[in-house]
CSV table of C-alpha atoms in Angstrom, one decimal:
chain,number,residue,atom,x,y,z
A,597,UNK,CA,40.8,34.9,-25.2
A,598,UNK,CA,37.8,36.6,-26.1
A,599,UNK,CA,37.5,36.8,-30.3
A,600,UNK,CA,37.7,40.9,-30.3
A,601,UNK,CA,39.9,41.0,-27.5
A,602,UNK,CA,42.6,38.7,-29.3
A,603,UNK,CA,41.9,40.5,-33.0
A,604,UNK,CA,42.4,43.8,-31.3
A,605,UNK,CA,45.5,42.7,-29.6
A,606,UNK,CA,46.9,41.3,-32.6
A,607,UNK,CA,46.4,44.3,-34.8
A,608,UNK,CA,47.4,46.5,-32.1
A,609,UNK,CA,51.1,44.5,-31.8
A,610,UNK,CA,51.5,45.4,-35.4
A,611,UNK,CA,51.3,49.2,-34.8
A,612,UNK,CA,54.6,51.6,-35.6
A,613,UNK,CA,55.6,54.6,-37.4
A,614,UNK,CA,54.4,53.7,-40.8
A,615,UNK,CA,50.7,51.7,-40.1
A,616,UNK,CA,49.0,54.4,-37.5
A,617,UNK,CA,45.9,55.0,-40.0
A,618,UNK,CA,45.6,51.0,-38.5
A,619,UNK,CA,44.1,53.4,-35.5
A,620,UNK,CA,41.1,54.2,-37.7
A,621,UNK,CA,40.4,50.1,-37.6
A,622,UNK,CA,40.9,50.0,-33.7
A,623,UNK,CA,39.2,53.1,-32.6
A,624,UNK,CA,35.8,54.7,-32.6
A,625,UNK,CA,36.3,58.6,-33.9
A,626,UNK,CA,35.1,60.0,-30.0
A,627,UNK,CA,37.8,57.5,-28.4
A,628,UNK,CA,38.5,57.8,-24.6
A,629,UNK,CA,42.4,57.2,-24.0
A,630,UNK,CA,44.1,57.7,-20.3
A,631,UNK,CA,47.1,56.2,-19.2
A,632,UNK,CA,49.0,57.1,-15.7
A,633,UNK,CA,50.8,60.1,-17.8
A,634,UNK,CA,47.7,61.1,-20.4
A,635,UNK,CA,44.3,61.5,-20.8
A,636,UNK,CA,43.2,61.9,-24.7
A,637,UNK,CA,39.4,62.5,-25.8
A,638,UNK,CA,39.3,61.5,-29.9
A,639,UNK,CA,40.9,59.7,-32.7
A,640,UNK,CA,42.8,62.6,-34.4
A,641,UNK,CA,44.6,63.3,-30.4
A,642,UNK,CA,45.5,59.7,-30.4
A,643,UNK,CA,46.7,59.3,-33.6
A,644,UNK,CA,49.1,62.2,-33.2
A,645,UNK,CA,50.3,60.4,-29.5
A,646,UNK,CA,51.6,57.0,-30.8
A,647,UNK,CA,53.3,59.0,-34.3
A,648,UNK,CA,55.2,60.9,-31.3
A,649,UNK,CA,55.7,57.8,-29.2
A,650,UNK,CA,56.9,55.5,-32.0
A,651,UNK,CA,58.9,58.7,-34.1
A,652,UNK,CA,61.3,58.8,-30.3
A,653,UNK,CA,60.8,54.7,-29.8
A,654,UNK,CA,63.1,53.1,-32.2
A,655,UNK,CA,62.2,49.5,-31.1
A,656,UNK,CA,58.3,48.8,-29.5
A,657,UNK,CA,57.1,45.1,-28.6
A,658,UNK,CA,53.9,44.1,-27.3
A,659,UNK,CA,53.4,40.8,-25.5
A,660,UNK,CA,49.5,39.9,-24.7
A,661,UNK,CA,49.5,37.6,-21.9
A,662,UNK,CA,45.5,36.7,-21.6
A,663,UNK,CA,42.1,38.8,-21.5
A,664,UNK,CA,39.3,38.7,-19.6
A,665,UNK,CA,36.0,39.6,-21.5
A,666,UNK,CA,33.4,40.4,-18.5
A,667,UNK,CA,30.6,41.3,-20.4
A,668,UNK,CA,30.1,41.8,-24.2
A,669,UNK,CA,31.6,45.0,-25.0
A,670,UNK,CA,33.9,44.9,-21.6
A,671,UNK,CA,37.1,43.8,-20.6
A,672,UNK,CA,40.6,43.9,-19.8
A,673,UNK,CA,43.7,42.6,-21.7
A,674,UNK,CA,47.5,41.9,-19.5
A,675,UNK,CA,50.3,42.9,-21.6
A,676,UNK,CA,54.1,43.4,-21.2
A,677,UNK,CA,55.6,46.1,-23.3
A,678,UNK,CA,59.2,45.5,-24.3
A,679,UNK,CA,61.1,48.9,-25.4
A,680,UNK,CA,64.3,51.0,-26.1
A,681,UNK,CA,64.6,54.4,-25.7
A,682,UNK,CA,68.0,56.2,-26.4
A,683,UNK,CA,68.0,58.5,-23.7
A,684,UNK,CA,66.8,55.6,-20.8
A,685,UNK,CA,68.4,53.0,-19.3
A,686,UNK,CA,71.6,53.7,-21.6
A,687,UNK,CA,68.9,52.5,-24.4
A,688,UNK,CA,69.1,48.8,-23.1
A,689,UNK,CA,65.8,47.2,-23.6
A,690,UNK,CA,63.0,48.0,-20.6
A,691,UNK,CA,60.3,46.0,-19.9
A,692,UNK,CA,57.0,47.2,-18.3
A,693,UNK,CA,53.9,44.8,-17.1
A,694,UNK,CA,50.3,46.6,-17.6
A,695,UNK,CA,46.8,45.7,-18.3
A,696,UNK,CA,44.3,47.7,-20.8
A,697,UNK,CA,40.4,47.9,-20.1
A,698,UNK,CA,38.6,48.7,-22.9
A,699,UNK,CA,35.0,49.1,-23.8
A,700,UNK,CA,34.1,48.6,-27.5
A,701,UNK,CA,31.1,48.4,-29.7
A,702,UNK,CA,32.1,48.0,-33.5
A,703,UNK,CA,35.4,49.9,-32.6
A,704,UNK,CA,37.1,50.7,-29.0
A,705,UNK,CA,35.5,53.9,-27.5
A,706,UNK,CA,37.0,53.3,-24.2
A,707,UNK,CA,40.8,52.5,-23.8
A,708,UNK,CA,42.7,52.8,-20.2
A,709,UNK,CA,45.9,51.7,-19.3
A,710,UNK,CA,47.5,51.0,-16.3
A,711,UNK,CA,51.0,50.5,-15.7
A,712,UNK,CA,53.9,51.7,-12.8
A,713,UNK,CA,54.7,55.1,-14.6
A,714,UNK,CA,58.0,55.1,-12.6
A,715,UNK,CA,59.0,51.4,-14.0
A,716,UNK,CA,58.0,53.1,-17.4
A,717,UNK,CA,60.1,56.1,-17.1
A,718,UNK,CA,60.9,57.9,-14.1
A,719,UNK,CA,63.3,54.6,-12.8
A,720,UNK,CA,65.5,54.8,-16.2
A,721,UNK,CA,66.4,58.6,-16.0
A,722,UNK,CA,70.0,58.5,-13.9
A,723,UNK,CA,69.5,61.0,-11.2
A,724,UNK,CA,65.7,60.9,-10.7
A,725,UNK,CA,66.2,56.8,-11.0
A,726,UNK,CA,68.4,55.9,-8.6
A,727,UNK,CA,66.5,58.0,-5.9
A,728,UNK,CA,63.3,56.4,-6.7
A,729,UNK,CA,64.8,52.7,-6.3
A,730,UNK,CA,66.1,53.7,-3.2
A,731,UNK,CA,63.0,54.8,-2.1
A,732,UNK,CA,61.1,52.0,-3.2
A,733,UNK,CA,63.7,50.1,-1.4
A,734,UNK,CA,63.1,51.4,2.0
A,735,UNK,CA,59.4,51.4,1.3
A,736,UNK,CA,59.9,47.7,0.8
């Protein structure tokens, strides 16, 4: 794993409720976020975006699985986020497989994620999930 890459992705495991001015470390003050739901321009939006996803998240694990560092400055980083959410999956434990790409200099100015935003969410809500497994089943 790249050095930056690996620091970053430590210190970005340790995130929760009560360590989010950690962001100010991670993040460069004109930070680019998207992910398949969001699209964030600056460390103030993001800030305020994981204090709302970790105040509804009671339990939030990160598991970096490698990086790939394609220039200085450039790469990606494979995760699998492990979570619990009281009103998904009858708040049993989901598990989601992504990758970030990020661009840094100092501090990440670049973040993206990508991630199935229906394994995320849209599959653990009752109605909504059942009719999206059964389309991916005939899909399949």
């Amino acid at each position: 794993m790249s050095s930056y890459l690996q620091s970053f992705a430590e210190r970005f495991a340790t995130l929760d409720t009560h360590n989010l001015d950690l962001l100010n470390d991670l993040y460069s003050e004109d930070v680019a976020f998207r992910d398949p739901l969001h699209q964030l321009t600056g460390l103030p939006a993001l800030r305020a975006y994981f204090a709302q996803l970790y105040a509804k998240v009671p339990e939030c694990h990160y598991r970096f699985e490698g990086t790939d560092e394609l220039e200085p400055g450039h790469g990606y980083i494979r995760w699998t986020l492990q979570y619990r959410h009281p009103q998904l999956a009858r708040g049993q434990l989901i598990s989601l497989q992504g990758c970030s790409h990020l661009r840094w200099h100092e501090r990440v100015h670049f973040h993206q994620d990508y991630f199935d935003a229906g394994a995320l969410l849209y599959e653990h809500v009752p109605v909504m999930g059942r009719a999206i497994r059964w389309l991916k089943g005939r899909l399949a």
